[in-house]
């Protein structure tokens, strides 16, 4: 199994540009989420989804959009990139229910100049 | 939201046991305790989780206090590859808290050769 796959791994954007970080999982997980991690910090939840067609905001949603049209995919869109969005982004998935393991992607390193 | 408290950093010597503590005094009866670790430049990976009883797997052991207000992740023989940031998180049953996971800064474990 591929697990959780994120693309691209590295990206440099100019301020004001838009882009989409892709996340796909092949484990038929209901729950998917996006986190950002700034240097020396823990992970902060951006958006999450509990199933196709259902999304909700996390701790730091401003400047980001998500959609969940299929179980497998959960793209994160940056509408107008800002230097403050320079960060490492992690996608995660799991089955619903608190006793289930959370699987993370390898991360996407984004620099906004 | 339920919160966990961990020491910022700990140090160990190679091949010695390591006990990583976590306090979660506001835990509810149906909340699961999860541990994840993050190696440099990688996404977090699952280590272990439990509800009430102590748990063992090939990576580690989880000792849960009788009142469940604290837990300890035990690495029986630390290796250099165990040097990472270790996160203790609670995964709750109640509604959105099941999905709105909170990762603090975790404990940075340094393993000395």
XYZ file of N, CA, C and O in Angstrom, chain B:
452
model
N -10.993 21.626 25.267
C -10.370 20.452 24.655
C -9.352 19.856 25.620
O -8.668 20.557 26.337
N -9.276 18.530 25.633
C -8.317 17.854 26.493
C -6.908 18.203 26.054
O -6.613 18.280 24.865
N -6.031 18.377 27.053
C -4.697 18.856 26.764
C -3.696 17.923 27.401
O -3.962 17.278 28.419
N -2.524 17.826 26.783
C -1.441 17.034 27.359
C -0.261 17.931 27.669
O -0.062 18.958 27.013
N 0.540 17.533 28.642
C 1.735 18.266 29.032
C 2.913 17.315 29.014
O 2.861 16.244 29.637
N 3.967 17.708 28.284
C 5.169 16.896 28.173
C 6.394 17.769 28.435
O 6.369 18.974 28.181
N 7.471 17.160 28.923
C 8.715 17.937 29.046
C 9.212 18.337 27.659
O 8.998 17.621 26.686
N 9.865 19.486 27.585
C 10.345 19.955 26.291
C 11.415 19.039 25.714
O 11.478 18.842 24.497
N 12.288 18.519 26.579
C 13.382 17.700 26.070
C 13.812 16.681 27.117
O 13.595 16.879 28.316
N 14.398 15.592 26.633
C 14.984 14.573 27.494
C 16.206 14.018 26.781
O 16.311 14.089 25.548
N 17.082 13.444 27.602
C 18.316 12.909 27.062
C 18.499 11.490 27.577
O 18.118 11.165 28.711
N 19.069 10.647 26.731
C 19.294 9.269 27.138
C 20.600 8.796 26.526
O 21.115 9.393 25.572
N 21.097 7.692 27.051
C 22.253 7.046 26.456
C 21.796 5.832 25.664
O 20.782 5.189 25.982
N 22.564 5.538 24.629
C 22.234 4.406 23.772
C 22.161 3.128 24.599
O 22.944 2.913 25.526
N 21.189 2.288 24.245
C 20.962 0.980 24.853
C 20.443 1.054 26.285
O 20.307 0.018 26.938
N 20.113 2.231 26.764
C 19.465 2.353 28.069
C 17.970 2.590 27.884
O 17.534 3.076 26.842
N 17.151 2.247 28.886
C 15.714 2.504 28.769
C 15.419 3.991 28.890
O 16.144 4.731 29.546
N 14.337 4.391 28.233
C 13.889 5.786 28.268
C 12.419 5.812 28.679
O 11.622 5.033 28.143
N 12.109 6.678 29.623
C 10.730 6.836 30.072
C 10.276 8.263 29.745
O 10.760 9.222 30.331
N 9.357 8.382 28.822
C 8.870 9.694 28.395
C 7.501 9.931 29.037
O 6.540 9.229 28.727
N 7.392 10.937 29.911
C 6.119 11.144 30.618
C 5.164 12.055 29.863
O 5.580 12.901 29.058
N 3.886 11.912 30.180
C 2.848 12.771 29.623
C 1.743 12.917 30.672
O 1.259 11.926 31.209
N 1.363 14.140 30.948
C 0.244 14.398 31.853
C -0.982 14.782 31.058
O -0.905 15.585 30.126
N -2.106 14.205 31.407
C -3.392 14.518 30.748
C -4.475 14.467 31.812
O -5.320 13.561 31.807
N -4.467 15.442 32.688
C -5.333 15.415 33.870
C -6.808 15.592 33.535
O -7.664 15.252 34.344
N -7.124 16.135 32.349
C -8.527 16.358 31.988
C -9.089 15.224 31.129
O -10.153 15.365 30.542
N -8.408 14.121 31.072
C -8.841 13.006 30.221
C -10.198 12.481 30.669
O -10.523 12.471 31.865
N -11.020 12.082 29.707
C -12.307 11.475 30.010
C -12.206 9.962 29.844
O -11.268 9.454 29.249
N -13.231 9.284 30.337
C -13.160 7.842 30.407
C -13.025 7.120 29.076
O -12.503 6.013 29.024
N -13.481 7.751 27.990
C -13.448 7.080 26.692
C -12.387 7.664 25.764
O -12.372 7.360 24.578
N -11.510 8.490 26.294
C -10.462 9.091 25.468
C -9.257 8.162 25.358
O -8.792 7.615 26.348
N -8.748 8.023 24.145
C -7.575 7.196 23.916
C -6.300 8.053 24.005
O -6.290 9.205 23.596
N -5.257 7.440 24.497
C -3.941 8.078 24.576
C -3.102 7.545 23.420
O -2.917 6.335 23.285
N -2.642 8.444 22.564
C -1.825 8.068 21.410
C -0.433 8.671 21.556
O -0.286 9.812 22.015
N 0.561 7.948 21.064
C 1.920 8.477 20.972
C 2.396 8.375 19.525
O 2.246 7.330 18.880
N 2.968 9.469 19.052
C 3.567 9.515 17.733
C 4.973 10.088 17.869
O 5.269 10.768 18.845
N 5.829 9.800 16.898
C 7.143 10.421 16.923
C 7.454 10.965 15.543
O 6.937 10.479 14.531
N 8.302 11.973 15.530
C 8.664 12.617 14.276
C 10.180 12.687 14.176
O 10.832 13.396 14.954
N 10.711 11.947 13.231
C 12.141 12.006 12.937
C 12.412 13.253 12.108
O 11.500 13.792 11.465
N 13.638 13.744 12.104
C 13.951 14.976 11.364
C 13.528 14.882 9.896
O 13.792 13.887 9.230
N 12.861 15.916 9.436
C 12.434 16.061 8.033
C 11.483 14.953 7.577
O 11.427 14.635 6.384
N 10.751 14.363 8.516
C 9.766 13.346 8.157
C 8.422 13.663 8.792
O 8.325 14.482 9.707
N 7.388 13.010 8.291
C 6.083 13.125 8.911
C 6.026 12.310 10.182
O 6.782 11.357 10.364
N 5.119 12.667 11.093
C 4.962 11.876 12.313
C 4.604 10.431 11.986
O 3.937 10.158 10.984
N 5.059 9.535 12.845
C 4.706 8.135 12.676
C 4.144 7.596 13.984
O 4.528 8.020 15.076
N 3.257 6.644 13.840
C 2.582 6.041 14.987
C 3.566 5.242 15.818
O 4.436 4.542 15.296
N 3.434 5.347 17.140
C 4.244 4.524 18.034
C 3.355 3.524 18.761
O 3.559 2.310 18.668
N 2.360 4.024 19.472
C 1.535 3.145 20.294
C 0.313 3.915 20.769
O 0.317 5.158 20.763
N -0.740 3.206 21.143
C -1.874 3.874 21.776
C -2.552 2.913 22.740
O -2.388 1.687 22.640
N -3.333 3.493 23.675
C -4.027 2.670 24.649
C -5.189 3.416 25.282
O -5.320 4.638 25.145
N -6.002 2.674 26.002
C -7.170 3.257 26.661
C -7.033 3.182 28.179
O -7.044 4.200 28.862
N -6.903 1.985 28.701
C -6.798 1.841 30.155
C -5.632 0.950 30.562
O -4.880 1.283 31.469
N -5.482 -0.143 29.864
C -4.443 -1.098 30.261
C -3.112 -0.749 29.628
O -3.061 -0.088 28.588
N -2.050 -1.205 30.247
C -0.722 -1.041 29.648
C -0.664 -1.803 28.330
O -1.320 -2.836 28.149
N 0.102 -1.283 27.397
C 0.171 -1.834 26.051
C 1.623 -2.037 25.652
O 2.492 -1.231 26.027
N 1.867 -3.088 24.909
C 3.215 -3.340 24.390
C 3.133 -3.592 22.894
O 2.193 -4.221 22.410
N 4.110 -3.104 22.166
C 4.274 -3.529 20.777
C 5.770 -3.583 20.486
O 6.600 -3.436 21.394
N 6.110 -3.814 19.214
C 7.520 -4.043 18.901
C 8.363 -2.786 19.070
O 9.580 -2.843 19.194
N 7.712 -1.635 19.078
C 8.462 -0.389 19.185
C 8.638 0.053 20.631
O 9.684 0.615 20.986
N 7.592 -0.118 21.450
C 7.607 0.506 22.771
C 6.550 -0.112 23.669
O 5.784 -0.981 23.249
N 6.520 0.368 24.908
C 5.452 0.034 25.853
C 4.802 1.319 26.320
O 5.456 2.369 26.372
N 3.534 1.233 26.632
C 2.788 2.366 27.155
C 2.243 1.977 28.523
O 1.480 1.013 28.632
N 2.670 2.726 29.531
C 2.185 2.507 30.887
C 1.199 3.619 31.218
O 1.539 4.800 31.141
N -0.024 3.229 31.563
C -1.076 4.194 31.853
C -1.372 4.152 33.343
O -1.622 3.073 33.898
N -1.361 5.309 33.980
C -1.651 5.373 35.407
C -3.062 4.884 35.687
O -3.943 4.962 34.828
N -3.258 4.401 36.905
C -4.559 3.831 37.253
C -5.682 4.863 37.118
O -6.794 4.529 36.694
N -5.408 6.119 37.462
C -6.430 7.163 37.324
C -6.449 7.776 35.928
O -7.235 8.680 35.642
N -5.584 7.304 35.055
C -5.465 7.714 33.642
C -5.070 9.179 33.456
O -5.143 9.694 32.348
N -4.651 9.837 34.486
C -4.283 11.243 34.353
C -2.846 11.412 33.861
O -2.398 12.546 33.620
N -2.146 10.345 33.710
C -0.795 10.422 33.155
C -0.445 9.098 32.486
O -1.089 8.071 32.747
N 0.538 9.162 31.614
C 1.023 7.943 30.964
C 2.516 8.100 30.709
O 3.057 9.221 30.747
N 3.163 6.974 30.445
C 4.599 6.980 30.182
C 4.890 6.081 28.991
O 4.463 4.926 28.965
N 5.590 6.645 28.012
C 6.064 5.857 26.890
C 7.428 5.304 27.256
O 8.318 6.063 27.665
N 7.597 4.004 27.120
C 8.852 3.363 27.506
C 9.526 2.780 26.264
O 8.946 1.946 25.574
N 10.727 3.268 25.995
C 11.583 2.660 24.977
C 12.573 1.799 25.743
O 13.359 2.314 26.539
N 12.540 0.511 25.523
C 13.283 -0.388 26.406
C 14.794 -0.301 26.231
O 15.539 -0.410 27.193
N 15.243 -0.093 25.003
C 16.671 0.087 24.755
C 16.810 1.133 23.664
O 16.606 0.844 22.491
N 17.113 2.336 24.056
C 17.176 3.430 23.091
C 18.318 3.208 22.098
O 19.415 2.767 22.463
N 18.034 3.514 20.847
C 19.067 3.511 19.820
C 19.158 4.913 19.239
O 18.278 5.765 19.474
N 20.207 5.152 18.461
C 20.369 6.471 17.861
C 19.193 6.801 16.944
O 18.836 7.962 16.762
N 18.588 5.762 16.373
C 17.457 5.987 15.471
C 16.186 6.397 16.213
O 15.205 6.777 15.588
N 16.205 6.303 17.554
C 15.051 6.743 18.339
C 15.074 8.234 18.636
O 14.134 8.764 19.225
N 16.140 8.911 18.271
C 16.211 10.359 18.478
C 15.153 11.032 17.607
O 15.183 10.928 16.374
N 14.200 11.699 18.259
C 13.051 12.260 17.549
C 12.274 13.145 18.513
O 12.577 13.220 19.706
N 11.240 13.777 17.986
C 10.268 14.475 18.834
C 9.107 13.524 19.057
O 8.563 12.969 18.097
N 8.734 13.327 20.314
C 7.668 12.407 20.673
C 6.445 13.207 21.126
O 6.531 14.061 22.011
N 5.323 12.916 20.497
C 4.074 13.611 20.802
C 3.104 12.670 21.512
O 2.860 11.549 21.046
N 2.562 13.156 22.597
C 1.489 12.469 23.305
C 0.203 13.239 23.018
O 0.143 14.450 23.240
N -0.801 12.582 22.459
C -2.045 13.276 22.158
C -3.224 12.441 22.647
O -3.103 11.228 22.823
N -4.330 13.111 22.872
C -5.562 12.423 23.247
C -6.504 12.422 22.060
O -6.646 13.425 21.367
N -7.082 11.277 21.824
C -8.085 11.196 20.770
C -9.413 10.880 21.438
O -9.583 9.835 22.055
N -10.364 11.835 21.303
C -11.564 11.793 22.100
C -12.723 11.197 21.336
O -12.768 11.240 20.101
N -13.689 10.684 22.061
C -14.892 10.173 21.439
C -15.828 11.289 20.986
O -16.475 11.190 19.965
N -15.893 12.372 21.756
C -17.009 13.297 21.605
C -16.896 14.144 20.357
O -16.032 14.992 20.240
N -17.774 13.913 19.419
C -17.988 14.754 18.250
C -16.717 15.155 17.550
O -15.868 14.348 17.244
N -16.598 16.463 17.313
C -15.464 16.952 16.545
C -14.143 16.779 17.239
O -13.099 16.793 16.598
N -14.168 16.588 18.559
C -12.904 16.420 19.263
C -12.192 15.146 18.857
O -11.006 14.986 19.079
N -12.932 14.226 18.255
C -12.302 13.017 17.738
C -11.337 13.376 16.635
O -10.337 12.705 16.437
N -11.623 14.467 15.938
C -10.854 14.799 14.758
C -9.990 16.028 14.938
O -8.998 16.185 14.257
N -10.364 16.903 15.837
C -9.588 18.130 16.045
C -8.447 17.811 16.994
O -8.451 18.203 18.140
N -7.464 17.112 16.459
C -6.354 16.672 17.288
C -5.414 17.818 17.569
O -5.132 18.628 16.697
N -4.925 17.870 18.779
C -4.007 18.926 19.199
C -2.645 18.320 19.475
O -2.497 17.470 20.351
N -1.678 18.768 18.680
C -0.290 18.360 18.891
C 0.440 19.524 19.545
O 0.521 20.594 18.984
N 0.982 19.301 20.731
C 1.822 20.334 21.333
C 3.199 20.296 20.696
O 3.360 19.810 19.582
N 4.188 20.800 21.421
C 5.551 20.799 20.891
C 6.235 19.455 21.092
O 7.288 19.198 20.514
N 5.658 18.599 21.916
C 6.247 17.295 22.143
C 7.519 17.337 22.962
O 7.944 18.390 23.461
N 8.144 16.171 23.103
C 9.412 16.030 23.819
C 10.503 15.677 22.822
O 10.387 14.672 22.125
N 11.534 16.498 22.772
C 12.684 16.206 21.928
C 13.600 15.243 22.670
O 14.179 15.589 23.699
N 13.717 14.025 22.153
C 14.583 13.018 22.762
C 15.939 13.000 22.061
O 16.004 12.801 20.846
N 16.974 13.204 22.833
C 18.343 13.095 22.335
C 18.934 11.806 22.867
O 18.827 11.514 24.066
N 19.549 11.016 21.994
C 20.182 9.759 22.397
C 21.681 9.889 22.187
O 22.137 10.125 21.056
N 22.420 9.743 23.251
C 23.877 9.860 23.189
C 24.528 8.504 22.942
O 24.135 7.509 23.536
N 25.519 8.457 22.042
C 26.180 7.178 21.764
C 27.044 6.724 22.923
O 27.407 7.526 23.801
